[in-house]
C-alpha cells in the first residue's frame, strides 16, 4: 500500500466505494487522514463500514464544512454530461476534487529514496487503443531485463494498492481519460500517448474534451520523456507542443503509417519491421513478423511505443527484442484461443469501438467475423466500407439486425454467441480465422468485455472438443 502523504489529520470525503474508492480509503487512513465514505449502493457502504470506515451522506447540507478534499471514483462524472450533485456541493464549498491517481502521485516519493542508488521511476501510458497491451508489454520487458517493476492503474492493481517503491524500481501505470481528467497531481517520468479515436465522447463532451483529458498527462505532468503516436492529428499536435525543435529528443515520435524522418528521436514500423532513428541515423531494428504475441499493425504500434519507453531507460534493442518474443499477449486482445483443421480462433473482445475493430480486422486474412453489441456514439463509420479481409460477419447483440445492415460485408444475424460461433465454425475452411472483434460495447448482453470474451472462448472450446 502507498500511504497518502500530506493529509495527516484531515477529513477526506470519498465518493464511490468500488475498487479505487476503498483503496483510497485504506491509503488515506494509513497516512493518518480520516476518510468519510459514501456510495449510493447500501452494499458498498456496508463493505466500507465492515472495514471500520465511517460513512456519511455527502449530499446533506453542511457536510463539507470540515472536509479538506473530495476523492471521486472514475465512473462518476464530474463535468459532463452533468456533474454529480455531490461534486457540485463540494465545489460550491470550495473543496478541491481529486482522485486516487492524484493521491498516488503526491505520495509516491518518500524520504527512503535518499538512500537509493537508482531513483524509482513512473512510466504512465494513455491513449484510446492499445494502452493495456503497451503497459503490459513495458512491464514484461522490465521483468525480462531484471528490473524491479509493478503494474497498476487501469490494469492490474489499483495505484494505491501497490507496494512502496524499492531501489531502481519502475512503476508502469495504464491511465484512462477518466483518471487523467481529474487527477490534481500528474508527474510521470515517462509518458506515452498511443493514439486517439472516438470513445467516451459523452463523458468529455466531444473529441476536444476527450483529447484534453489525455493531454493533461503531458501538459501538466511535465514528463522527462514523452512517447507520442503521431498517426492522428492530435498526436502530431501534442508532439509539436512538447518539442522545442526538430532535434529535441525529449519527444519520441511513433508511427505505423509511415517512415519518420528528421533529426529527432523516431520509432516506426513498416511492413512488419520496427526501426529506431536518432539524429537522422538508424540505431535499432526488430523483425516483428514472427512475434506471435503482437500480431497486426495495431500491435506493432504497441511494440513501437513500448520499445521507445524502455529505450528511455537505457535498455539495449536486443534485450527488448528478446522480451518481445516471450510476450504472450493479454486476454481478450488479439488472443489466439485455439486452432483446429487449419482454422484459427482469435478473441479480441476488447475491440469495443470501431477503430480497434478495424485494426483487429487488418491483422488477419480470411476472417469469419463475430461482431455486434451496444453501438457506441459516433456510429459504425468505416465499417460500412468494404472490408477485404472479411469473408462473412456473424452478428450478435440485442440489435443484431440493425447492426448487420450497417456492415459493408455479407452478414448473418445470429443474436447470441453460441449461435455465432457455431455458424462460423460450420462455414470455416482451412486458412480462415474466426475472430471476435465486436466494434461495440458488451452491456446489452454481458456485464463486461471480459465476460463476453470468456463466453467466446467457452463456445470455441466446445467445438474444439467435439472435433
GROMACS .gro file of C-alpha atoms in nm:
model
  467
    1UNK     CA    1   0.000   0.000   0.000
    2UNK     CA    2   0.107   0.361  -0.067
    3UNK     CA    3   0.012   0.565   0.245
    4UNK     CA    4  -0.120   0.906   0.139
    5UNK     CA    5   0.111   1.191   0.236
    6UNK     CA    6   0.021   1.550   0.317
    7UNK     CA    7  -0.326   1.494   0.464
    8UNK     CA    8  -0.247   1.375   0.817
    9UNK     CA    9  -0.537   1.458   1.050
   10UNK     CA   10  -0.753   1.591   0.766
   11UNK     CA   11  -1.104   1.471   0.692
   12UNK     CA   12  -1.120   1.347   0.333
   13UNK     CA   13  -1.451   1.255   0.169
   14UNK     CA   14  -1.466   0.960  -0.072
   15UNK     CA   15  -1.747   0.932  -0.328
   16UNK     CA   16  -1.782   0.584  -0.477
   17UNK     CA   17  -1.669   0.274  -0.293
   18UNK     CA   18  -1.562   0.042  -0.571
   19UNK     CA   19  -1.205  -0.082  -0.606
   20UNK     CA   20  -1.043   0.260  -0.629
   21UNK     CA   21  -1.263   0.417  -0.360
   22UNK     CA   22  -1.194   0.155  -0.093
   23UNK     CA   23  -0.827   0.152  -0.188
   24UNK     CA   24  -0.814   0.530  -0.140
   25UNK     CA   25  -0.985   0.499   0.198
   26UNK     CA   26  -0.726   0.247   0.317
   27UNK     CA   27  -0.433   0.452   0.189
   28UNK     CA   28  -0.569   0.773   0.343
   29UNK     CA   29  -0.615   0.603   0.680
   30UNK     CA   30  -0.264   0.457   0.659
   31UNK     CA   31  -0.130   0.809   0.607
   32UNK     CA   32  -0.316   0.948   0.908
   33UNK     CA   33  -0.614   1.106   0.732
   34UNK     CA   34  -0.977   1.049   0.834
   35UNK     CA   35  -1.181   0.902   0.545
   36UNK     CA   36  -1.552   0.987   0.527
   37UNK     CA   37  -1.711   0.747   0.276
   38UNK     CA   38  -2.027   0.742   0.068
   39UNK     CA   39  -2.181   0.533  -0.207
   40UNK     CA   40  -2.545   0.524  -0.318
   41UNK     CA   41  -2.528   0.145  -0.302
   42UNK     CA   42  -2.604   0.021   0.053
   43UNK     CA   43  -2.399  -0.294  -0.002
   44UNK     CA   44  -2.092  -0.085  -0.090
   45UNK     CA   45  -2.140   0.126   0.224
   46UNK     CA   46  -2.174  -0.191   0.433
   47UNK     CA   47  -1.846  -0.321   0.293
   48UNK     CA   48  -1.670   0.005   0.389
   49UNK     CA   49  -1.822   0.002   0.737
   50UNK     CA   50  -1.710  -0.359   0.782
   51UNK     CA   51  -1.354  -0.233   0.737
   52UNK     CA   52  -1.410   0.030   1.007
   53UNK     CA   53  -1.467   0.334   0.784
   54UNK     CA   54  -1.726   0.599   0.870
   55UNK     CA   55  -1.998   0.661   0.613
   56UNK     CA   56  -2.193   0.985   0.582
   57UNK     CA   57  -2.437   1.109   0.321
   58UNK     CA   58  -2.226   1.358   0.126
   59UNK     CA   59  -2.538   1.516  -0.021
   60UNK     CA   60  -2.655   1.665   0.308
   61UNK     CA   61  -2.619   2.035   0.379
   62UNK     CA   62  -2.308   2.140   0.567
   63UNK     CA   63  -2.132   1.807   0.526
   64UNK     CA   64  -1.832   1.971   0.354
   65UNK     CA   65  -1.779   2.236   0.623
   66UNK     CA   66  -1.482   2.047   0.770
   67UNK     CA   67  -1.377   1.838   0.468
   68UNK     CA   68  -1.033   1.904   0.318
   69UNK     CA   69  -1.069   1.716  -0.011
   70UNK     CA   70  -1.319   1.505  -0.207
   71UNK     CA   71  -1.189   1.188  -0.376
   72UNK     CA   72  -1.407   1.068  -0.664
   73UNK     CA   73  -1.414   0.723  -0.827
   74UNK     CA   74  -1.354   0.724  -1.205
   75UNK     CA   75  -1.705   0.615  -1.304
   76UNK     CA   76  -1.866   0.925  -1.150
   77UNK     CA   77  -1.897   1.225  -1.387
   78UNK     CA   78  -1.754   1.549  -1.256
   79UNK     CA   79  -1.835   1.776  -1.551
   80UNK     CA   80  -2.004   1.610  -1.850
   81UNK     CA   81  -2.269   1.508  -1.938
   82UNK     CA   82  -2.366   1.654  -1.598
   83UNK     CA   83  -2.165   1.669  -1.274
   84UNK     CA   84  -2.270   1.452  -0.984
   85UNK     CA   85  -2.461   1.664  -0.728
   86UNK     CA   86  -2.211   1.577  -0.453
   87UNK     CA   87  -1.929   1.716  -0.665
   88UNK     CA   88  -2.127   2.037  -0.723
   89UNK     CA   89  -2.178   2.069  -0.347
   90UNK     CA   90  -1.807   2.022  -0.281
   91UNK     CA   91  -1.709   2.277  -0.545
   92UNK     CA   92  -1.960   2.529  -0.408
   93UNK     CA   93  -1.799   2.480  -0.067
   94UNK     CA   94  -1.451   2.540  -0.216
   95UNK     CA   95  -1.338   2.184  -0.150
   96UNK     CA   96  -1.080   2.052  -0.404
   97UNK     CA   97  -1.188   1.746  -0.603
   98UNK     CA   98  -0.930   1.474  -0.676
   99UNK     CA   99  -0.899   1.101  -0.742
  100UNK     CA  100  -0.676   0.812  -0.639
  101UNK     CA  101  -0.431   0.889  -0.921
  102UNK     CA  102  -0.372   1.238  -0.779
  103UNK     CA  103  -0.323   1.092  -0.431
  104UNK     CA  104  -0.074   0.841  -0.569
  105UNK     CA  105   0.143   1.097  -0.744
  106UNK     CA  106   0.157   1.321  -0.436
  107UNK     CA  107   0.255   1.025  -0.217
  108UNK     CA  108   0.482   0.802  -0.428
  109UNK     CA  109   0.819   0.960  -0.340
  110UNK     CA  110   0.942   0.912   0.019
  111UNK     CA  111   1.242   1.004   0.232
  112UNK     CA  112   1.365   0.645   0.193
  113UNK     CA  113   1.467   0.736  -0.161
  114UNK     CA  114   1.759   0.937  -0.022
  115UNK     CA  115   1.935   0.606   0.037
  116UNK     CA  116   1.861   0.456  -0.306
  117UNK     CA  117   2.129   0.411  -0.570
  118UNK     CA  118   1.875   0.449  -0.852
  119UNK     CA  119   1.568   0.668  -0.801
  120UNK     CA  120   1.237   0.489  -0.885
  121UNK     CA  121   1.054   0.600  -1.197
  122UNK     CA  122   0.697   0.605  -1.327
  123UNK     CA  123   0.601   0.525  -1.686
  124UNK     CA  124   0.240   0.636  -1.747
  125UNK     CA  125   0.056   0.521  -2.059
  126UNK     CA  126  -0.266   0.659  -2.204
  127UNK     CA  127  -0.449   0.664  -2.537
  128UNK     CA  128  -0.767   0.526  -2.693
  129UNK     CA  129  -0.647   0.182  -2.802
  130UNK     CA  130  -0.352  -0.034  -2.710
  131UNK     CA  131  -0.272   0.118  -2.374
  132UNK     CA  132  -0.332  -0.206  -2.184
  133UNK     CA  133  -0.113  -0.411  -2.417
  134UNK     CA  134   0.154  -0.141  -2.421
  135UNK     CA  135   0.153  -0.122  -2.041
  136UNK     CA  136   0.172  -0.499  -2.002
  137UNK     CA  137   0.448  -0.516  -2.264
  138UNK     CA  138   0.659  -0.250  -2.092
  139UNK     CA  139   0.612  -0.434  -1.762
  140UNK     CA  140   0.713  -0.761  -1.930
  141UNK     CA  141   1.028  -0.607  -2.080
  142UNK     CA  142   1.130  -0.469  -1.741
  143UNK     CA  143   1.082  -0.808  -1.575
  144UNK     CA  144   1.274  -0.979  -1.856
  145UNK     CA  145   1.560  -0.734  -1.804
  146UNK     CA  146   1.565  -0.799  -1.427
  147UNK     CA  147   1.445  -0.450  -1.331
  148UNK     CA  148   1.210  -0.428  -1.028
  149UNK     CA  149   0.866  -0.328  -1.154
  150UNK     CA  150   0.498  -0.308  -1.064
  151UNK     CA  151   0.197  -0.272  -1.296
  152UNK     CA  152  -0.107  -0.075  -1.182
  153UNK     CA  153  -0.381   0.174  -1.268
  154UNK     CA  154  -0.646   0.083  -1.520
  155UNK     CA  155  -0.482  -0.260  -1.544
  156UNK     CA  156  -0.377  -0.491  -1.266
  157UNK     CA  157  -0.379  -0.341  -0.917
  158UNK     CA  158  -0.512  -0.005  -0.802
  159UNK     CA  159  -0.239   0.258  -0.787
  160UNK     CA  160  -0.256   0.293  -0.409
  161UNK     CA  161  -0.255  -0.085  -0.359
  162UNK     CA  162   0.099  -0.136  -0.486
  163UNK     CA  163   0.398  -0.162  -0.255
  164UNK     CA  164   0.624   0.137  -0.183
  165UNK     CA  165   0.898   0.153  -0.443
  166UNK     CA  166   1.234  -0.013  -0.386
  167UNK     CA  167   1.574   0.092  -0.520
  168UNK     CA  168   1.566   0.123  -0.900
  169UNK     CA  169   1.202   0.018  -0.940
  170UNK     CA  170   0.986   0.125  -1.233
  171UNK     CA  171   0.609   0.152  -1.183
  172UNK     CA  172   0.406   0.116  -1.503
  173UNK     CA  173   0.064   0.283  -1.498
  174UNK     CA  174  -0.215   0.248  -1.750
  175UNK     CA  175  -0.432   0.560  -1.721
  176UNK     CA  176  -0.773   0.618  -1.877
  177UNK     CA  177  -0.913   0.956  -1.973
  178UNK     CA  178  -1.141   0.937  -1.667
  179UNK     CA  179  -0.831   0.914  -1.448
  180UNK     CA  180  -0.613   1.178  -1.616
  181UNK     CA  181  -0.901   1.426  -1.645
  182UNK     CA  182  -0.944   1.477  -1.270
  183UNK     CA  183  -0.611   1.398  -1.103
  184UNK     CA  184  -0.463   1.707  -0.935
  185UNK     CA  185  -0.111   1.563  -0.946
  186UNK     CA  186   0.035   1.405  -1.263
  187UNK     CA  187   0.415   1.376  -1.260
  188UNK     CA  188   0.535   1.071  -1.457
  189UNK     CA  189   0.898   1.039  -1.561
  190UNK     CA  190   0.797   0.895  -1.899
  191UNK     CA  191   0.452   0.949  -2.052
  192UNK     CA  192   0.318   0.754  -2.351
  193UNK     CA  193   0.032   0.854  -2.586
  194UNK     CA  194  -0.063   0.559  -2.808
  195UNK     CA  195  -0.333   0.704  -3.034
  196UNK     CA  196  -0.671   0.875  -3.033
  197UNK     CA  197  -1.006   0.765  -3.174
  198UNK     CA  198  -1.366   0.847  -3.071
  199UNK     CA  199  -1.456   0.700  -2.733
  200UNK     CA  200  -1.627   0.819  -2.412
  201UNK     CA  201  -1.748   1.125  -2.602
  202UNK     CA  202  -2.049   1.183  -2.379
  203UNK     CA  203  -1.824   1.193  -2.072
  204UNK     CA  204  -1.593   1.451  -2.229
  205UNK     CA  205  -1.846   1.649  -2.439
  206UNK     CA  206  -1.684   1.550  -2.769
  207UNK     CA  207  -1.342   1.477  -2.917
  208UNK     CA  208  -1.193   1.806  -2.799
  209UNK     CA  209  -1.270   1.733  -2.436
  210UNK     CA  210  -1.157   1.372  -2.475
  211UNK     CA  211  -0.820   1.480  -2.617
  212UNK     CA  212  -0.786   1.749  -2.350
  213UNK     CA  213  -0.823   1.483  -2.080
  214UNK     CA  214  -0.542   1.276  -2.235
  215UNK     CA  215  -0.327   1.584  -2.295
  216UNK     CA  216  -0.320   1.669  -1.922
  217UNK     CA  217  -0.077   1.383  -1.860
  218UNK     CA  218   0.178   1.565  -2.077
  219UNK     CA  219   0.097   1.935  -2.049
  220UNK     CA  220   0.051   1.934  -1.672
  221UNK     CA  221   0.258   1.627  -1.595
  222UNK     CA  222   0.578   1.760  -1.749
  223UNK     CA  223   0.744   1.419  -1.813
  224UNK     CA  224   1.117   1.400  -1.878
  225UNK     CA  225   1.042   1.199  -2.192
  226UNK     CA  226   0.722   1.181  -2.398
  227UNK     CA  227   0.649   0.895  -2.638
  228UNK     CA  228   0.381   1.017  -2.881
  229UNK     CA  229   0.193   0.828  -3.150
  230UNK     CA  230   0.173   1.070  -3.441
  231UNK     CA  231  -0.058   0.886  -3.680
  232UNK     CA  232  -0.353   1.111  -3.584
  233UNK     CA  233  -0.368   1.493  -3.595
  234UNK     CA  234  -0.397   1.513  -3.215
  235UNK     CA  235  -0.074   1.319  -3.166
  236UNK     CA  236   0.114   1.538  -3.413
  237UNK     CA  237  -0.023   1.847  -3.240
  238UNK     CA  238   0.080   1.717  -2.898
  239UNK     CA  239   0.431   1.626  -3.013
  240UNK     CA  240   0.472   1.971  -3.162
  241UNK     CA  241   0.358   2.139  -2.842
  242UNK     CA  242   0.604   1.944  -2.628
  243UNK     CA  243   0.904   1.977  -2.859
  244UNK     CA  244   1.145   2.270  -2.871
  245UNK     CA  245   1.259   2.188  -3.225
  246UNK     CA  246   1.335   1.920  -3.481
  247UNK     CA  247   1.631   1.778  -3.286
  248UNK     CA  248   1.460   1.775  -2.943
  249UNK     CA  249   1.491   1.412  -2.835
  250UNK     CA  250   1.278   1.457  -2.524
  251UNK     CA  251   0.989   1.373  -2.756
  252UNK     CA  252   0.994   1.034  -2.928
  253UNK     CA  253   0.756   1.014  -3.222
  254UNK     CA  254   0.597   0.676  -3.303
  255UNK     CA  255   0.420   0.567  -3.624
  256UNK     CA  256   0.292   0.261  -3.806
  257UNK     CA  257   0.165   0.463  -4.102
  258UNK     CA  258   0.491   0.589  -4.248
  259UNK     CA  259   0.867   0.620  -4.215
  260UNK     CA  260   0.955   0.907  -3.982
  261UNK     CA  261   1.241   1.134  -4.080
  262UNK     CA  262   1.428   1.421  -3.920
  263UNK     CA  263   1.692   1.481  -3.657
  264UNK     CA  264   1.478   1.387  -3.359
  265UNK     CA  265   1.412   1.050  -3.195
  266UNK     CA  266   1.179   0.835  -3.405
  267UNK     CA  267   1.045   0.480  -3.376
  268UNK     CA  268   0.824   0.341  -3.651
  269UNK     CA  269   0.711   0.010  -3.801
  270UNK     CA  270   0.668  -0.062  -4.171
  271UNK     CA  271   0.593  -0.397  -4.334
  272UNK     CA  272   0.650  -0.574  -4.003
  273UNK     CA  273   0.988  -0.418  -3.921
  274UNK     CA  274   1.043  -0.181  -3.628
  275UNK     CA  275   1.310   0.084  -3.682
  276UNK     CA  276   1.463   0.335  -3.443
  277UNK     CA  277   1.626   0.653  -3.572
  278UNK     CA  278   1.804   0.919  -3.370
  279UNK     CA  279   1.981   1.222  -3.509
  280UNK     CA  280   1.898   1.104  -3.860
  281UNK     CA  281   2.072   0.766  -3.817
  282UNK     CA  282   1.923   0.421  -3.768
  283UNK     CA  283   2.034   0.269  -3.436
  284UNK     CA  284   1.793  -0.022  -3.393
  285UNK     CA  285   1.573  -0.266  -3.586
  286UNK     CA  286   1.345  -0.558  -3.494
  287UNK     CA  287   1.157  -0.801  -3.721
  288UNK     CA  288   0.808  -0.812  -3.566
  289UNK     CA  289   0.653  -1.055  -3.814
  290UNK     CA  290   0.737  -1.372  -3.620
  291UNK     CA  291   0.631  -1.241  -3.278
  292UNK     CA  292   0.307  -1.429  -3.215
  293UNK     CA  293   0.202  -1.222  -2.914
  294UNK     CA  294   0.195  -0.900  -3.121
  295UNK     CA  295   0.002  -0.964  -3.444
  296UNK     CA  296  -0.105  -0.687  -3.679
  297UNK     CA  297  -0.025  -0.320  -3.729
  298UNK     CA  298  -0.209  -0.213  -3.413
  299UNK     CA  299   0.015  -0.439  -3.203
  300UNK     CA  300   0.318  -0.317  -3.395
  301UNK     CA  301   0.220   0.032  -3.278
  302UNK     CA  302   0.209  -0.101  -2.921
  303UNK     CA  303   0.550  -0.258  -2.973
  304UNK     CA  304   0.694   0.071  -3.100
  305UNK     CA  305   0.557   0.263  -2.801
  306UNK     CA  306   0.683   0.005  -2.550
  307UNK     CA  307   1.022  -0.012  -2.723
  308UNK     CA  308   1.058   0.367  -2.710
  309UNK     CA  309   0.960   0.385  -2.343
  310UNK     CA  310   1.214   0.119  -2.249
  311UNK     CA  311   1.486   0.279  -2.461
  312UNK     CA  312   1.447   0.595  -2.250
  313UNK     CA  313   1.559   0.380  -1.954
  314UNK     CA  314   1.871   0.269  -2.139
  315UNK     CA  315   1.777  -0.088  -2.235
  316UNK     CA  316   1.953  -0.224  -2.543
  317UNK     CA  317   1.744  -0.312  -2.850
  318UNK     CA  318   1.849  -0.680  -2.827
  319UNK     CA  319   1.714  -0.707  -2.472
  320UNK     CA  320   1.383  -0.555  -2.578
  321UNK     CA  321   1.364  -0.783  -2.882
  322UNK     CA  322   1.418  -1.094  -2.669
  323UNK     CA  323   1.140  -0.983  -2.434
  324UNK     CA  324   0.904  -0.930  -2.730
  325UNK     CA  325   0.941  -1.295  -2.828
  326UNK     CA  326   0.841  -1.419  -2.481
  327UNK     CA  327   0.538  -1.188  -2.454
  328UNK     CA  328   0.218  -1.391  -2.462
  329UNK     CA  329  -0.024  -1.103  -2.512
  330UNK     CA  330  -0.324  -1.012  -2.299
  331UNK     CA  331  -0.656  -1.194  -2.270
  332UNK     CA  332  -0.929  -1.055  -2.497
  333UNK     CA  333  -0.677  -0.864  -2.711
  334UNK     CA  334  -0.589  -1.049  -3.034
  335UNK     CA  335  -0.561  -1.361  -2.818
  336UNK     CA  336  -0.533  -1.691  -3.004
  337UNK     CA  337  -0.751  -1.933  -2.808
  338UNK     CA  338  -0.735  -2.242  -3.027
  339UNK     CA  339  -0.677  -2.393  -3.370
  340UNK     CA  340  -0.829  -2.693  -3.544
  341UNK     CA  341  -0.842  -2.811  -3.903
  342UNK     CA  342  -0.639  -2.514  -4.016
  343UNK     CA  343  -0.890  -2.268  -3.861
  344UNK     CA  344  -0.758  -2.024  -3.601
  345UNK     CA  345  -0.980  -1.877  -3.327
  346UNK     CA  346  -0.892  -1.528  -3.200
  347UNK     CA  347  -1.052  -1.342  -2.908
  348UNK     CA  348  -1.037  -0.962  -2.937
  349UNK     CA  349  -1.337  -0.882  -2.717
  350UNK     CA  350  -1.156  -0.564  -2.606
  351UNK     CA  351  -1.220  -0.422  -2.955
  352UNK     CA  352  -1.515  -0.227  -2.816
  353UNK     CA  353  -1.505   0.060  -3.066
  354UNK     CA  354  -1.486   0.085  -3.443
  355UNK     CA  355  -1.123   0.192  -3.461
  356UNK     CA  356  -0.994  -0.101  -3.256
  357UNK     CA  357  -1.209  -0.346  -3.452
  358UNK     CA  358  -1.079  -0.217  -3.785
  359UNK     CA  359  -0.724  -0.265  -3.661
  360UNK     CA  360  -0.801  -0.619  -3.549
  361UNK     CA  361  -0.956  -0.695  -3.889
  362UNK     CA  362  -0.643  -0.567  -4.062
  363UNK     CA  363  -0.423  -0.810  -3.867
  364UNK     CA  364  -0.562  -1.126  -4.029
  365UNK     CA  365  -0.686  -1.266  -4.360
  366UNK     CA  366  -0.991  -1.479  -4.448
  367UNK     CA  367  -1.189  -1.370  -4.142
  368UNK     CA  368  -1.513  -1.516  -4.010
  369UNK     CA  369  -1.602  -1.206  -3.809
  370UNK     CA  370  -1.814  -1.219  -3.493
  371UNK     CA  371  -1.929  -0.867  -3.410
  372UNK     CA  372  -2.211  -0.664  -3.260
  373UNK     CA  373  -2.335  -0.539  -2.927
  374UNK     CA  374  -2.423  -0.199  -2.788
  375UNK     CA  375  -2.331   0.052  -3.057
  376UNK     CA  376  -2.125   0.344  -2.932
  377UNK     CA  377  -2.174   0.713  -3.001
  378UNK     CA  378  -2.042   0.804  -3.344
  379UNK     CA  379  -2.189   0.501  -3.518
  380UNK     CA  380  -2.009   0.233  -3.716
  381UNK     CA  381  -1.847   0.473  -3.960
  382UNK     CA  382  -1.572   0.297  -4.156
  383UNK     CA  383  -1.734  -0.044  -4.105
  384UNK     CA  384  -1.978   0.050  -4.382
  385UNK     CA  385  -1.686   0.038  -4.628
  386UNK     CA  386  -1.591  -0.294  -4.796
  387UNK     CA  387  -1.365  -0.496  -4.566
  388UNK     CA  388  -1.139  -0.704  -4.788
  389UNK     CA  389  -1.016  -0.935  -4.512
  390UNK     CA  390  -1.367  -1.040  -4.405
  391UNK     CA  391  -1.538  -1.337  -4.570
  392UNK     CA  392  -1.856  -1.308  -4.363
  393UNK     CA  393  -1.985  -1.143  -4.044
  394UNK     CA  394  -2.184  -1.319  -3.772
  395UNK     CA  395  -2.369  -1.056  -3.570
  396UNK     CA  396  -2.463  -1.082  -3.202
  397UNK     CA  397  -2.645  -0.846  -2.966
  398UNK     CA  398  -2.998  -0.733  -2.895
  399UNK     CA  399  -2.992  -0.504  -3.200
  400UNK     CA  400  -2.812  -0.753  -3.426
  401UNK     CA  401  -3.038  -0.700  -3.728
  402UNK     CA  402  -2.984  -0.322  -3.732
  403UNK     CA  403  -2.611  -0.366  -3.668
  404UNK     CA  404  -2.579  -0.613  -3.958
  405UNK     CA  405  -2.742  -0.371  -4.203
  406UNK     CA  406  -2.464  -0.117  -4.141
  407UNK     CA  407  -2.177  -0.350  -4.228
  408UNK     CA  408  -2.007  -0.346  -4.567
  409UNK     CA  409  -1.987  -0.727  -4.585
  410UNK     CA  410  -2.215  -1.029  -4.607
  411UNK     CA  411  -2.368  -1.066  -4.261
  412UNK     CA  412  -2.576  -1.325  -4.080
  413UNK     CA  413  -2.790  -1.227  -3.781
  414UNK     CA  414  -2.707  -1.473  -3.502
  415UNK     CA  415  -2.812  -1.288  -3.187
  416UNK     CA  416  -2.612  -1.488  -2.934
  417UNK     CA  417  -2.252  -1.600  -2.903
  418UNK     CA  418  -2.326  -1.973  -2.913
  419UNK     CA  419  -2.512  -1.939  -3.243
  420UNK     CA  420  -2.245  -1.710  -3.392
  421UNK     CA  421  -1.958  -1.943  -3.307
  422UNK     CA  422  -2.149  -2.249  -3.429
  423UNK     CA  423  -2.232  -2.084  -3.763
  424UNK     CA  424  -1.877  -1.954  -3.809
  425UNK     CA  425  -1.733  -2.299  -3.736
  426UNK     CA  426  -1.976  -2.457  -3.981
  427UNK     CA  427  -1.873  -2.217  -4.258
  428UNK     CA  428  -1.499  -2.200  -4.185
  429UNK     CA  429  -1.239  -2.359  -4.410
  430UNK     CA  430  -0.868  -2.426  -4.363
  431UNK     CA  431  -0.685  -2.093  -4.360
  432UNK     CA  432  -0.976  -1.900  -4.209
  433UNK     CA  433  -0.967  -1.704  -3.883
  434UNK     CA  434  -1.274  -1.692  -3.660
  435UNK     CA  435  -1.231  -1.352  -3.498
  436UNK     CA  436  -1.433  -1.192  -3.219
  437UNK     CA  437  -1.389  -0.817  -3.265
  438UNK     CA  438  -1.726  -0.669  -3.165
  439UNK     CA  439  -1.681  -0.299  -3.254
  440UNK     CA  440  -1.934  -0.234  -2.978
  441UNK     CA  441  -1.980  -0.233  -2.603
  442UNK     CA  442  -2.089  -0.552  -2.430
  443UNK     CA  443  -2.352  -0.421  -2.190
  444UNK     CA  444  -2.660  -0.529  -2.387
  445UNK     CA  445  -2.573  -0.894  -2.315
  446UNK     CA  446  -2.273  -0.903  -2.077
  447UNK     CA  447  -2.156  -0.703  -1.778
  448UNK     CA  448  -1.806  -0.653  -1.927
  449UNK     CA  449  -1.597  -0.720  -2.235
  450UNK     CA  450  -1.415  -0.984  -2.029
  451UNK     CA  451  -1.735  -1.186  -1.977
  452UNK     CA  452  -1.809  -1.159  -2.349
  453UNK     CA  453  -1.461  -1.284  -2.436
  454UNK     CA  454  -1.489  -1.567  -2.186
  455UNK     CA  455  -1.817  -1.676  -2.346
  456UNK     CA  456  -1.649  -1.679  -2.688
  457UNK     CA  457  -1.362  -1.890  -2.553
  458UNK     CA  458  -1.607  -2.130  -2.387
  459UNK     CA  459  -1.806  -2.174  -2.708
  460UNK     CA  460  -1.486  -2.227  -2.910
  461UNK     CA  461  -1.365  -2.489  -2.662
  462UNK     CA  462  -1.692  -2.682  -2.703
  463UNK     CA  463  -1.633  -2.706  -3.075
  464UNK     CA  464  -1.263  -2.790  -3.039
  465UNK     CA  465  -1.356  -3.070  -2.800
  466UNK     CA  466  -1.607  -3.210  -3.049
  467UNK     CA  467  -1.357  -3.216  -3.337
   0.00000   0.00000   0.00000
